[in-house]
Amino acid sequence: MRYEYLMNGSSLRLDPEACVGCGDCLDVCPHGVFRLEAGKARIEDRGACMECGACARNCPAAALTVKAGVGCAAAIILGKLRGTAPSCGDGGCSGNRQADCC
Amino acid sequence: MIDLVRRNAGSEERQAGFAALRELQAPWVERFLVVRGRTIPVVRTRLSPRDRWGAVKVRWDIGRGTYRVLPGLYAAGDPGPDSPVFVSANYKLSFDALRSSLEEIDGWILVLDTRGVNVWCAAGKGTFGTGELASRIAKTRLATLVRHRELILPQLGATGVSAPDIARKTGWRVVWGPVRARDIRAWLEAGRIKTEDMRRVTFTLPERLAVAPVELVHGWPLAAAGLVLAALYGLPADGSWASRALPVAVLLAGLAPVGALAFPALLPWLPGRAFSVKGAVLGTAWAAACSAVFGLPPPAAAAGVLVAAPVTAFLGMNFTGSSTFTCQTGALAEVEKGFWPMAAGLAAGLVLGVVYRALGV
């Protein structure tokens, strides 16, 4: 089953000049967003990108940027109530799903 | 090369082991391994009924905040200096998923302090992160136990751990294992080649319903509020109070299980990309169905829809945190754009309901 969410992947940027074609982004991406083509990574399925930030954090060439963060409305609401960035709360999850959230 | 594993420990080492045993007192510790004067708990790789019962309980939100294991180093099987090192979180469900996948696999388990939160969540928060991993490698003196410098991390830890930074800071190389611990054996047997399936996060029906019990437990205030509103709607307290209150009670209190069970179950088929839209559609359908079944008069049915849709929209929106594919940009947009329509709809529905009843039709 392929899921797609609102604005998925909208902040994901790949700099093809900087890409060294190591394929690490393909290895860490949980949604198959990337593909290797002619020795370079390519964004193949932007709509599947949940902006988790794994690719950017693990790109050895800093060729990837993404506005990463938990895609959780409860965390966003908690952040708004506290006047902070989206926050999962102290200790566990802000609300109710520490077991499986994010 | 000296054999790092000394199985026949002296009495002093045994004493140290017993002290550690008393400290741990964990029923999932099978025995202790004494290596270089250190005592390392060896975990059971089979889950006991008690482990399974613990998992059921946390699914119902009983003792979830304290379902933890001590961070540090553990062993599975009979590991030696060349055995692989698996990294996990100190949420017991995560830890149990890993150890139960290591049957007949000799390895080390490095448990990070994620404050009792699962790997993916903790990676998102940064507690399953580069800093904690680097300091845990140092604290446990992992380098004295193994000859290699390789760590196997669950792939979803990549949101918090930077493999290039770990290599730079510590000299250890991170290998991204499969998403799910249960694929570890197949992955190892295939020469650490990940199939596409091992790399992908899914969101199957059982996965979508995994948090439903917790949601149900948390849904009681909503159900209670629905019953109170229904009781008020039924007034005056004459002979037909119950016949007026009952349909409204079903419609409103039913929103709790609709949001907790029907929403995740039907998620892929509910129209719209925003979860709040999906939720509003579901709430509308529910209210309309209740109205039809109970033959509610049109104004009451309209009030029901106006109340139900924002409630399920909100519940749906909050389900983004349980989903495996939503991004923050979109969730933020939903929260910001959805707030006023939800608030207005709810207010309009409540007012309509009150006015309709006050007119005493």
CSV table of C-alpha atoms in Angstrom, one decimal:
chain,number,residue,atom,x,y,z
A,1,MET,CA,0.0,0.0,0.0
A,2,ARG,CA,1.4,3.4,-1.0
A,3,TYR,CA,0.5,6.3,1.3
A,4,GLU,CA,0.8,9.9,0.5
A,5,TYR,CA,0.4,12.8,2.8
A,6,LEU,CA,-0.1,16.5,2.6
A,7,MET,CA,3.0,18.4,1.4
A,8,ASN,CA,5.1,15.3,1.7
A,9,GLY,CA,8.7,15.9,0.5
A,10,SER,CA,8.1,19.6,-0.1
A,11,SER,CA,11.3,20.7,1.7
A,12,LEU,CA,13.6,17.9,0.4
A,13,ARG,CA,16.5,19.3,-1.7
A,14,LEU,CA,19.2,17.3,-3.4
A,15,ASP,CA,22.3,19.0,-4.9
A,16,PRO,CA,23.4,16.8,-7.8
A,17,GLU,CA,26.7,18.6,-8.0
A,18,ALA,CA,27.6,17.7,-4.4
A,19,CYS,CA,26.3,14.1,-4.6
A,20,VAL,CA,29.1,11.5,-4.6
A,21,GLY,CA,26.7,8.7,-5.5
A,22,CYS,CA,27.5,6.6,-2.4
A,23,GLY,CA,23.9,5.4,-2.1
A,24,ASP,CA,23.7,5.9,1.7
A,25,CYS,CA,20.5,7.9,1.3
A,26,LEU,CA,18.9,4.9,-0.5
A,27,ASP,CA,20.0,2.8,2.4
A,28,VAL,CA,18.5,4.9,5.2
A,29,CYS,CA,15.3,6.1,3.5
A,30,PRO,CA,12.3,4.2,4.8
A,31,HIS,CA,10.1,5.1,1.9
A,32,GLY,CA,12.2,4.5,-1.2
A,33,VAL,CA,12.3,8.1,-2.2
A,34,PHE,CA,15.7,7.9,-3.9
A,35,ARG,CA,17.2,6.1,-6.9
A,36,LEU,CA,20.8,5.8,-8.1
A,37,GLU,CA,21.2,6.9,-11.7
A,38,ALA,CA,24.5,7.2,-13.5
A,39,GLY,CA,26.4,7.3,-10.3
A,40,LYS,CA,24.2,10.0,-8.7
A,41,ALA,CA,21.2,9.9,-6.3
A,42,ARG,CA,18.0,11.1,-7.7
A,43,ILE,CA,14.7,12.0,-6.1
A,44,GLU,CA,12.4,9.4,-7.5
A,45,ASP,CA,9.3,9.6,-5.3
A,46,ARG,CA,9.1,12.9,-3.6
A,47,GLY,CA,5.5,12.3,-2.6
A,48,ALA,CA,6.5,9.4,-0.3
A,49,CYS,CA,9.0,11.5,1.6
A,50,MET,CA,8.0,12.1,5.2
A,51,GLU,CA,10.9,14.5,5.9
A,52,CYS,CA,12.3,12.4,8.7
A,53,GLY,CA,15.8,13.7,7.9
A,54,ALA,CA,17.6,10.4,7.9
A,55,CYS,CA,19.1,11.0,4.4
A,56,ALA,CA,20.3,14.5,5.1
A,57,ARG,CA,21.8,13.5,8.5
A,58,ASN,CA,23.7,10.6,6.9
A,59,CYS,CA,24.8,12.2,3.6
A,60,PRO,CA,28.6,12.3,3.7
A,61,ALA,CA,28.7,15.0,1.1
A,62,ALA,CA,26.1,17.2,2.6
A,63,ALA,CA,24.2,17.1,-0.7
A,64,LEU,CA,20.8,16.7,0.9
A,65,THR,CA,18.8,19.2,3.0
A,66,VAL,CA,15.3,18.7,4.4
A,67,LYS,CA,13.3,20.5,7.0
A,68,ALA,CA,13.0,17.5,9.2
A,69,GLY,CA,10.8,17.0,12.2
A,70,VAL,CA,8.2,14.7,13.6
A,71,GLY,CA,5.0,14.7,11.5
A,72,CYS,CA,2.8,14.7,14.5
A,73,ALA,CA,-0.1,17.1,15.1
A,74,ALA,CA,-0.1,16.5,18.8
A,75,ALA,CA,3.6,17.6,19.0
A,76,ILE,CA,2.8,20.7,17.0
A,77,ILE,CA,-0.1,21.6,19.2
A,78,LEU,CA,2.0,21.1,22.3
A,79,GLY,CA,4.7,23.3,20.8
A,80,LYS,CA,2.1,26.0,20.0
A,81,LEU,CA,0.6,25.9,23.5
A,82,ARG,CA,4.1,26.2,25.0
A,83,GLY,CA,5.3,28.7,22.5
A,84,THR,CA,8.1,26.4,21.4
A,85,ALA,CA,9.0,24.4,18.4
A,86,PRO,CA,7.0,21.2,17.9
A,87,SER,CA,7.7,19.1,20.9
A,88,CYS,CA,7.1,15.5,21.9
A,89,GLY,CA,6.9,16.5,25.5
A,90,ASP,CA,9.0,15.5,28.4
A,91,GLY,CA,10.0,11.9,28.8
A,92,GLY,CA,7.6,10.1,26.5
A,93,CYS,CA,5.2,11.3,23.9
A,94,SER,CA,3.2,14.5,24.5
A,95,GLY,CA,0.0,12.7,24.3
A,96,ASN,CA,-0.6,9.2,24.0
A,97,ARG,CA,1.4,7.1,21.8
A,98,GLN,CA,4.8,6.7,23.1
A,99,ALA,CA,4.7,3.1,22.0
A,100,ASP,CA,4.4,3.7,18.4
A,101,CYS,CA,4.6,7.4,17.6
A,102,CYS,CA,6.4,9.2,14.8
B,1,MET,CA,45.0,-12.8,20.2
B,2,ILE,CA,43.9,-13.4,23.8
B,3,ASP,CA,40.5,-15.0,24.3
B,4,LEU,CA,38.4,-12.2,25.6
B,5,VAL,CA,35.8,-14.4,27.0
B,6,ARG,CA,36.7,-16.2,30.2
B,7,ARG,CA,34.0,-18.5,31.1
B,8,ASN,CA,35.5,-19.9,34.3
B,9,ALA,CA,35.5,-16.8,36.3
B,10,GLY,CA,37.2,-16.7,39.7
B,11,SER,CA,35.2,-16.2,42.9
B,12,GLU,CA,35.8,-12.5,43.0
B,13,GLU,CA,34.3,-12.1,39.6
B,14,ARG,CA,31.4,-14.3,40.6
B,15,GLN,CA,30.8,-12.0,43.6
B,16,ALA,CA,30.7,-9.0,41.2
B,17,GLY,CA,28.3,-10.9,39.0
B,18,PHE,CA,25.9,-11.6,41.9
B,19,ALA,CA,25.9,-7.9,42.8
B,20,ALA,CA,25.0,-7.0,39.2
B,21,LEU,CA,22.4,-9.7,39.3
B,22,ARG,CA,20.7,-8.2,42.3
B,23,GLU,CA,20.8,-4.8,40.7
B,24,LEU,CA,19.2,-6.1,37.5
B,25,GLN,CA,16.8,-8.7,38.9
B,26,ALA,CA,15.4,-8.9,35.4
B,27,PRO,CA,13.7,-12.2,34.6
B,28,TRP,CA,14.8,-11.9,31.0
B,29,VAL,CA,18.5,-12.2,32.1
B,30,GLU,CA,19.5,-15.8,31.5
B,31,ARG,CA,22.9,-15.7,33.1
B,32,PHE,CA,26.0,-13.6,33.3
B,33,LEU,CA,29.1,-13.5,31.2
B,34,VAL,CA,32.3,-12.6,32.8
B,35,VAL,CA,34.7,-10.9,30.4
B,36,ARG,CA,37.9,-9.2,31.4
B,37,GLY,CA,36.6,-8.9,34.9
B,38,ARG,CA,33.4,-7.4,33.8
B,39,THR,CA,30.0,-9.0,34.3
B,40,ILE,CA,27.7,-8.7,31.3
B,41,PRO,CA,24.1,-9.9,31.5
B,42,VAL,CA,23.2,-12.5,28.9
B,43,VAL,CA,19.6,-12.0,27.7
B,44,ARG,CA,17.1,-14.7,26.9
B,45,THR,CA,16.2,-14.8,23.3
B,46,ARG,CA,12.8,-16.3,23.8
B,47,LEU,CA,10.1,-14.1,25.2
B,48,SER,CA,8.4,-15.4,28.3
B,49,PRO,CA,4.6,-15.2,28.9
B,50,ARG,CA,5.5,-12.4,31.3
B,51,ASP,CA,7.2,-10.5,28.5
B,52,ARG,CA,4.2,-11.0,26.3
B,53,TRP,CA,1.8,-9.9,29.0
B,54,GLY,CA,4.0,-6.8,29.6
B,55,ALA,CA,3.6,-6.0,25.9
B,56,VAL,CA,-0.2,-6.4,26.1
B,57,LYS,CA,-0.3,-4.1,29.1
B,58,VAL,CA,1.7,-1.3,27.5
B,59,ARG,CA,-0.6,-1.5,24.5
B,60,TRP,CA,-3.3,-0.6,26.9
B,61,ASP,CA,-1.2,2.1,28.4
B,62,ILE,CA,-0.5,0.4,31.7
B,63,GLY,CA,2.9,1.2,33.1
B,64,ARG,CA,4.1,2.4,29.7
B,65,GLY,CA,6.2,5.2,31.0
B,66,THR,CA,8.3,2.9,33.0
B,67,TYR,CA,8.6,0.0,30.6
B,68,ARG,CA,12.4,0.3,30.4
B,69,VAL,CA,15.6,-1.6,30.6
B,70,LEU,CA,18.9,-0.3,32.0
B,71,PRO,CA,21.0,1.3,29.3
B,72,GLY,CA,24.3,-0.4,28.8
B,73,LEU,CA,25.9,-3.6,27.4
B,74,TYR,CA,24.2,-7.0,27.2
B,75,ALA,CA,25.0,-10.2,25.5
B,76,ALA,CA,23.0,-12.7,23.4
B,77,GLY,CA,24.2,-16.3,23.1
B,78,ASP,CA,27.9,-16.6,23.6
B,79,PRO,CA,29.5,-13.6,21.9
B,80,GLY,CA,33.2,-13.2,21.4
B,81,PRO,CA,35.6,-10.5,20.1
B,82,ASP,CA,34.4,-10.9,16.6
B,83,SER,CA,30.7,-11.0,17.3
B,84,PRO,CA,28.4,-8.3,15.9
B,85,VAL,CA,27.2,-5.4,18.1
B,86,PHE,CA,23.5,-4.6,17.8
B,87,VAL,CA,22.3,-1.2,19.1
B,88,SER,CA,18.9,-0.7,20.6
B,89,ALA,CA,16.7,1.7,22.6
B,90,ASN,CA,15.9,1.2,26.3
B,91,TYR,CA,12.1,0.9,25.7
B,92,LYS,CA,11.5,-2.7,26.6
B,93,LEU,CA,9.3,-3.4,23.6
B,94,SER,CA,12.2,-2.3,21.3
B,95,PHE,CA,14.7,-4.3,23.4
B,96,ASP,CA,12.4,-7.4,23.4
B,97,ALA,CA,11.9,-7.1,19.6
B,98,LEU,CA,15.7,-7.2,19.2
B,99,ARG,CA,16.6,-10.0,21.7
B,100,SER,CA,13.8,-12.2,20.5
B,101,SER,CA,15.2,-11.9,16.9
B,102,LEU,CA,18.7,-13.1,18.1
B,103,GLU,CA,17.9,-16.7,18.8
B,104,GLU,CA,21.0,-18.7,18.2
B,105,ILE,CA,22.9,-15.6,17.1
B,106,ASP,CA,25.9,-14.7,19.2
B,107,GLY,CA,26.1,-10.9,19.6
B,108,TRP,CA,26.5,-7.9,21.8
B,109,ILE,CA,23.6,-5.6,22.5
B,110,LEU,CA,24.3,-2.0,23.2
B,111,VAL,CA,21.3,-0.3,24.7
B,112,LEU,CA,21.1,3.5,24.5
B,113,ASP,CA,19.3,5.7,27.0
B,114,THR,CA,16.3,6.9,25.1
B,115,ARG,CA,14.3,7.4,28.3
B,116,GLY,CA,12.1,4.5,27.6
B,117,VAL,CA,11.1,5.6,24.1
B,118,ASN,CA,11.2,3.4,21.0
B,119,VAL,CA,14.0,3.8,18.4
B,120,TRP,CA,12.2,5.8,15.7
B,121,CYS,CA,10.5,8.2,18.1
B,122,ALA,CA,13.7,8.6,20.1
B,123,ALA,CA,15.7,9.2,16.8
B,124,GLY,CA,13.2,11.9,15.9
B,125,LYS,CA,13.7,13.5,19.3
B,126,GLY,CA,17.5,13.1,19.2
B,127,THR,CA,17.8,10.8,22.2
B,128,PHE,CA,18.6,7.9,19.9
B,129,GLY,CA,21.3,10.1,18.5
B,130,THR,CA,24.9,10.7,17.6
B,131,GLY,CA,25.8,12.1,21.0
B,132,GLU,CA,24.2,9.3,23.1
B,133,LEU,CA,25.7,6.6,20.9
B,134,ALA,CA,29.2,8.1,21.1
B,135,SER,CA,29.1,8.4,24.8
B,136,ARG,CA,27.5,5.0,25.3
B,137,ILE,CA,30.4,3.4,23.3
B,138,ALA,CA,32.8,5.1,25.6
B,139,LYS,CA,31.0,4.4,28.8
B,140,THR,CA,30.6,0.7,28.1
B,141,ARG,CA,34.2,0.4,26.9
B,142,LEU,CA,32.9,-1.5,24.0
B,143,ALA,CA,36.3,-1.3,22.3
B,144,THR,CA,37.8,-3.6,24.9
B,145,LEU,CA,35.3,-6.3,24.2
B,146,VAL,CA,35.4,-6.6,20.4
B,147,ARG,CA,38.2,-6.5,17.8
B,148,HIS,CA,36.1,-5.0,15.0
B,149,ARG,CA,34.8,-1.4,15.0
B,150,GLU,CA,31.4,-1.9,13.5
B,151,LEU,CA,27.9,-1.3,15.0
B,152,ILE,CA,24.6,-2.6,13.6
B,153,LEU,CA,21.9,0.0,14.1
B,154,PRO,CA,18.2,-0.3,13.2
B,155,GLN,CA,17.7,1.6,10.0
B,156,LEU,CA,15.1,3.9,11.6
B,157,GLY,CA,17.8,5.2,14.0
B,158,ALA,CA,19.2,7.1,11.0
B,159,THR,CA,16.9,10.0,11.8
B,160,GLY,CA,18.9,10.7,14.9
B,161,VAL,CA,22.3,9.1,14.3
B,162,SER,CA,24.7,10.4,11.8
B,163,ALA,CA,27.0,7.6,10.6
B,164,PRO,CA,29.6,10.0,9.1
B,165,ASP,CA,29.7,11.9,12.5
B,166,ILE,CA,30.1,8.7,14.4
B,167,ALA,CA,32.9,7.6,12.2
B,168,ARG,CA,34.6,11.0,12.6
B,169,LYS,CA,34.1,11.2,16.4
B,170,THR,CA,34.6,7.6,17.5
B,171,GLY,CA,36.2,5.6,14.6
B,172,TRP,CA,33.2,3.2,14.7
B,173,ARG,CA,31.5,2.4,11.5
B,174,VAL,CA,27.7,2.3,11.5
B,175,VAL,CA,25.9,-0.4,9.4
B,176,TRP,CA,22.2,0.2,8.9
B,177,GLY,CA,20.4,-3.0,9.6
B,178,PRO,CA,16.8,-3.8,8.6
B,179,VAL,CA,13.9,-1.6,9.8
B,180,ARG,CA,12.4,-4.5,11.7
B,181,ALA,CA,14.4,-6.6,14.1
B,182,ARG,CA,12.6,-9.8,12.9
B,183,ASP,CA,14.5,-9.4,9.6
B,184,ILE,CA,17.9,-9.5,11.2
B,185,ARG,CA,18.4,-13.2,10.8
B,186,ALA,CA,17.6,-13.2,7.1
B,187,TRP,CA,19.7,-10.1,6.6
B,188,LEU,CA,22.7,-11.7,8.3
B,189,GLU,CA,22.2,-14.9,6.4
B,190,ALA,CA,22.1,-13.0,3.1
B,191,GLY,CA,25.5,-11.5,3.8
B,192,ARG,CA,24.0,-8.3,5.2
B,193,ILE,CA,22.2,-7.5,2.0
B,194,LYS,CA,19.0,-5.7,2.6
B,195,THR,CA,16.1,-6.4,0.4
B,196,GLU,CA,13.8,-3.5,-0.5
B,197,ASP,CA,11.2,-4.9,1.9
B,198,MET,CA,13.6,-4.9,4.8
B,199,ARG,CA,14.3,-1.2,4.1
B,200,ARG,CA,10.7,0.0,3.8
B,201,VAL,CA,8.4,1.1,6.5
B,202,THR,CA,4.9,-0.2,6.2
B,203,PHE,CA,1.6,0.7,7.7
B,204,THR,CA,-0.5,-2.5,7.5
B,205,LEU,CA,-3.8,-3.0,9.3
B,206,PRO,CA,-2.3,-4.6,12.4
B,207,GLU,CA,0.3,-1.8,12.5
B,208,ARG,CA,-2.4,0.8,12.2
B,209,LEU,CA,-4.4,-0.8,15.0
B,210,ALA,CA,-1.5,-1.3,17.3
B,211,VAL,CA,-2.1,2.0,19.0
B,212,ALA,CA,-5.9,1.6,19.0
B,213,PRO,CA,-6.1,0.3,22.6
B,214,VAL,CA,-4.1,3.3,23.9
B,215,GLU,CA,-6.4,5.6,21.9
B,216,LEU,CA,-9.5,3.9,23.4
B,217,VAL,CA,-8.1,4.3,26.9
B,218,HIS,CA,-7.5,8.0,26.2
B,219,GLY,CA,-10.9,8.4,24.6
B,220,TRP,CA,-13.0,8.1,27.7
B,221,PRO,CA,-13.3,11.8,28.4
B,222,LEU,CA,-14.8,12.2,24.9
B,223,ALA,CA,-17.2,9.4,25.4
B,224,ALA,CA,-18.2,10.8,28.8
B,225,ALA,CA,-18.7,14.2,27.4
B,226,GLY,CA,-20.9,12.7,24.7
B,227,LEU,CA,-23.0,10.9,27.3
B,228,VAL,CA,-23.5,14.1,29.3
B,229,LEU,CA,-24.5,16.1,26.2
B,230,ALA,CA,-26.9,13.3,25.2
B,231,ALA,CA,-28.5,13.4,28.7
B,232,LEU,CA,-28.9,17.1,28.5
B,233,TYR,CA,-30.3,16.8,25.0
B,234,GLY,CA,-32.9,14.4,26.3
B,235,LEU,CA,-34.4,16.9,28.8
B,236,PRO,CA,-37.0,17.4,30.1
B,237,ALA,CA,-36.8,14.2,32.2
B,238,ASP,CA,-40.2,12.9,31.2
B,239,GLY,CA,-41.2,9.5,29.9
B,240,SER,CA,-39.6,10.0,26.5
B,241,TRP,CA,-36.2,11.3,27.9
B,242,ALA,CA,-34.5,8.0,27.1
B,243,SER,CA,-35.8,7.8,23.6
B,244,ARG,CA,-34.5,11.3,22.9
B,245,ALA,CA,-31.2,10.8,24.6
B,246,LEU,CA,-30.3,7.4,23.4
B,247,PRO,CA,-29.7,8.2,19.7
B,248,VAL,CA,-27.6,11.2,20.6
B,249,ALA,CA,-25.6,9.1,23.1
B,250,VAL,CA,-24.8,6.6,20.5
B,251,LEU,CA,-23.9,9.2,18.0
B,252,LEU,CA,-21.6,11.3,20.3
B,253,ALA,CA,-20.1,8.6,22.6
B,254,GLY,CA,-19.6,6.5,19.5
B,255,LEU,CA,-17.1,9.1,18.2
B,256,ALA,CA,-14.5,7.7,20.6
B,257,PRO,CA,-14.3,4.2,19.1
B,258,VAL,CA,-14.9,5.6,15.6
B,259,GLY,CA,-11.8,7.8,16.0
B,260,ALA,CA,-9.7,5.1,17.8
B,261,LEU,CA,-10.7,2.1,15.7
B,262,ALA,CA,-12.5,2.9,12.5
B,263,PHE,CA,-10.2,5.8,11.5
B,264,PRO,CA,-7.0,3.8,11.6
B,265,ALA,CA,-8.7,0.8,10.0
B,266,LEU,CA,-10.2,2.7,7.2
B,267,LEU,CA,-7.3,5.2,6.7
B,268,PRO,CA,-6.2,4.1,3.2
B,269,TRP,CA,-9.7,4.4,1.9
B,270,LEU,CA,-10.8,7.6,3.5
B,271,PRO,CA,-10.7,10.4,0.9
B,272,GLY,CA,-8.3,13.3,1.2
B,273,ARG,CA,-4.6,13.7,1.9
B,274,ALA,CA,-5.0,15.6,5.2
B,275,PHE,CA,-5.9,13.4,8.1
B,276,SER,CA,-8.3,16.0,9.4
B,277,VAL,CA,-10.2,15.8,6.1
B,278,LYS,CA,-10.3,12.0,6.3
B,279,GLY,CA,-11.5,12.3,9.8
B,280,ALA,CA,-14.2,14.8,8.9
B,281,VAL,CA,-15.5,12.6,6.2
B,282,LEU,CA,-15.6,9.6,8.6
B,283,GLY,CA,-17.4,11.7,11.3
B,284,THR,CA,-20.0,13.0,8.8
B,285,ALA,CA,-20.6,9.4,7.6
B,286,TRP,CA,-21.0,8.2,11.2
B,287,ALA,CA,-23.4,11.0,12.2
B,288,ALA,CA,-25.4,10.6,9.0
B,289,ALA,CA,-25.7,6.8,9.6
B,290,CYS,CA,-26.8,7.3,13.2
B,291,SER,CA,-29.3,9.8,12.1
B,292,ALA,CA,-30.7,7.5,9.5
B,293,VAL,CA,-30.9,4.5,11.8
B,294,PHE,CA,-32.6,6.4,14.6
B,295,GLY,CA,-34.7,8.6,12.3
B,296,LEU,CA,-33.4,11.8,13.8
B,297,PRO,CA,-35.2,15.0,12.6
B,298,PRO,CA,-33.2,17.0,10.1
B,299,PRO,CA,-32.1,19.8,12.5
B,300,ALA,CA,-30.9,17.3,15.0
B,301,ALA,CA,-29.1,15.3,12.3
B,302,ALA,CA,-27.4,18.5,11.0
B,303,ALA,CA,-26.3,19.4,14.6
B,304,GLY,CA,-24.9,15.8,14.9
B,305,VAL,CA,-22.9,16.2,11.7
B,306,LEU,CA,-21.6,19.6,12.8
B,307,VAL,CA,-20.4,18.2,16.1
B,308,ALA,CA,-19.2,14.8,14.8
B,309,ALA,CA,-17.1,16.0,11.9
B,310,PRO,CA,-14.8,18.4,13.8
B,311,VAL,CA,-14.3,15.8,16.6
B,312,THR,CA,-13.2,13.1,14.3
B,313,ALA,CA,-11.2,15.6,12.2
B,314,PHE,CA,-9.3,16.4,15.3
B,315,LEU,CA,-8.9,12.7,16.3
B,316,GLY,CA,-7.8,12.0,12.8
B,317,MET,CA,-5.3,14.8,12.8
B,318,ASN,CA,-3.7,13.5,16.0
B,319,PHE,CA,-3.3,10.1,14.4
B,320,THR,CA,-0.5,11.7,12.2
B,321,GLY,CA,1.7,11.0,15.3
B,322,SER,CA,1.0,7.3,15.0
B,323,SER,CA,1.4,7.1,11.3
B,324,THR,CA,4.6,6.1,9.5
B,325,PHE,CA,4.5,8.5,6.6
B,326,THR,CA,3.4,12.0,7.6
B,327,CYS,CA,5.8,15.0,7.4
B,328,GLN,CA,5.9,17.9,9.8
B,329,THR,CA,5.2,20.5,7.1
B,330,GLY,CA,1.9,19.0,6.3
B,331,ALA,CA,0.9,18.3,9.9
B,332,LEU,CA,1.7,22.0,10.7
B,333,ALA,CA,-0.5,23.1,7.8
B,334,GLU,CA,-3.3,20.9,9.1
B,335,VAL,CA,-3.1,22.2,12.6
B,336,GLU,CA,-3.0,25.9,11.4
B,337,LYS,CA,-5.6,25.7,8.7
B,338,GLY,CA,-7.9,23.2,10.5
B,339,PHE,CA,-8.3,24.9,13.9
B,340,TRP,CA,-10.9,27.5,13.1
B,341,PRO,CA,-13.1,25.4,10.8
B,342,MET,CA,-13.1,22.7,13.5
B,343,ALA,CA,-13.9,25.2,16.3
B,344,ALA,CA,-16.6,26.9,14.2
B,345,GLY,CA,-18.2,23.7,13.2
B,346,LEU,CA,-18.3,22.3,16.7
B,347,ALA,CA,-19.7,25.6,18.1
B,348,ALA,CA,-22.3,25.8,15.4
B,349,GLY,CA,-23.4,22.2,16.0
B,350,LEU,CA,-23.7,22.7,19.8
B,351,VAL,CA,-25.7,25.9,19.3
B,352,LEU,CA,-28.0,24.3,16.8
B,353,GLY,CA,-28.6,21.3,19.1
B,354,VAL,CA,-29.3,23.6,22.0
B,355,VAL,CA,-31.6,25.9,20.1
B,356,TYR,CA,-33.5,23.0,18.5
B,357,ARG,CA,-34.1,21.4,21.9
B,358,ALA,CA,-34.9,24.7,23.6
B,359,LEU,CA,-37.6,25.3,21.0
B,360,GLY,CA,-39.0,22.0,22.4
B,361,VAL,CA,-40.0,20.6,19.1
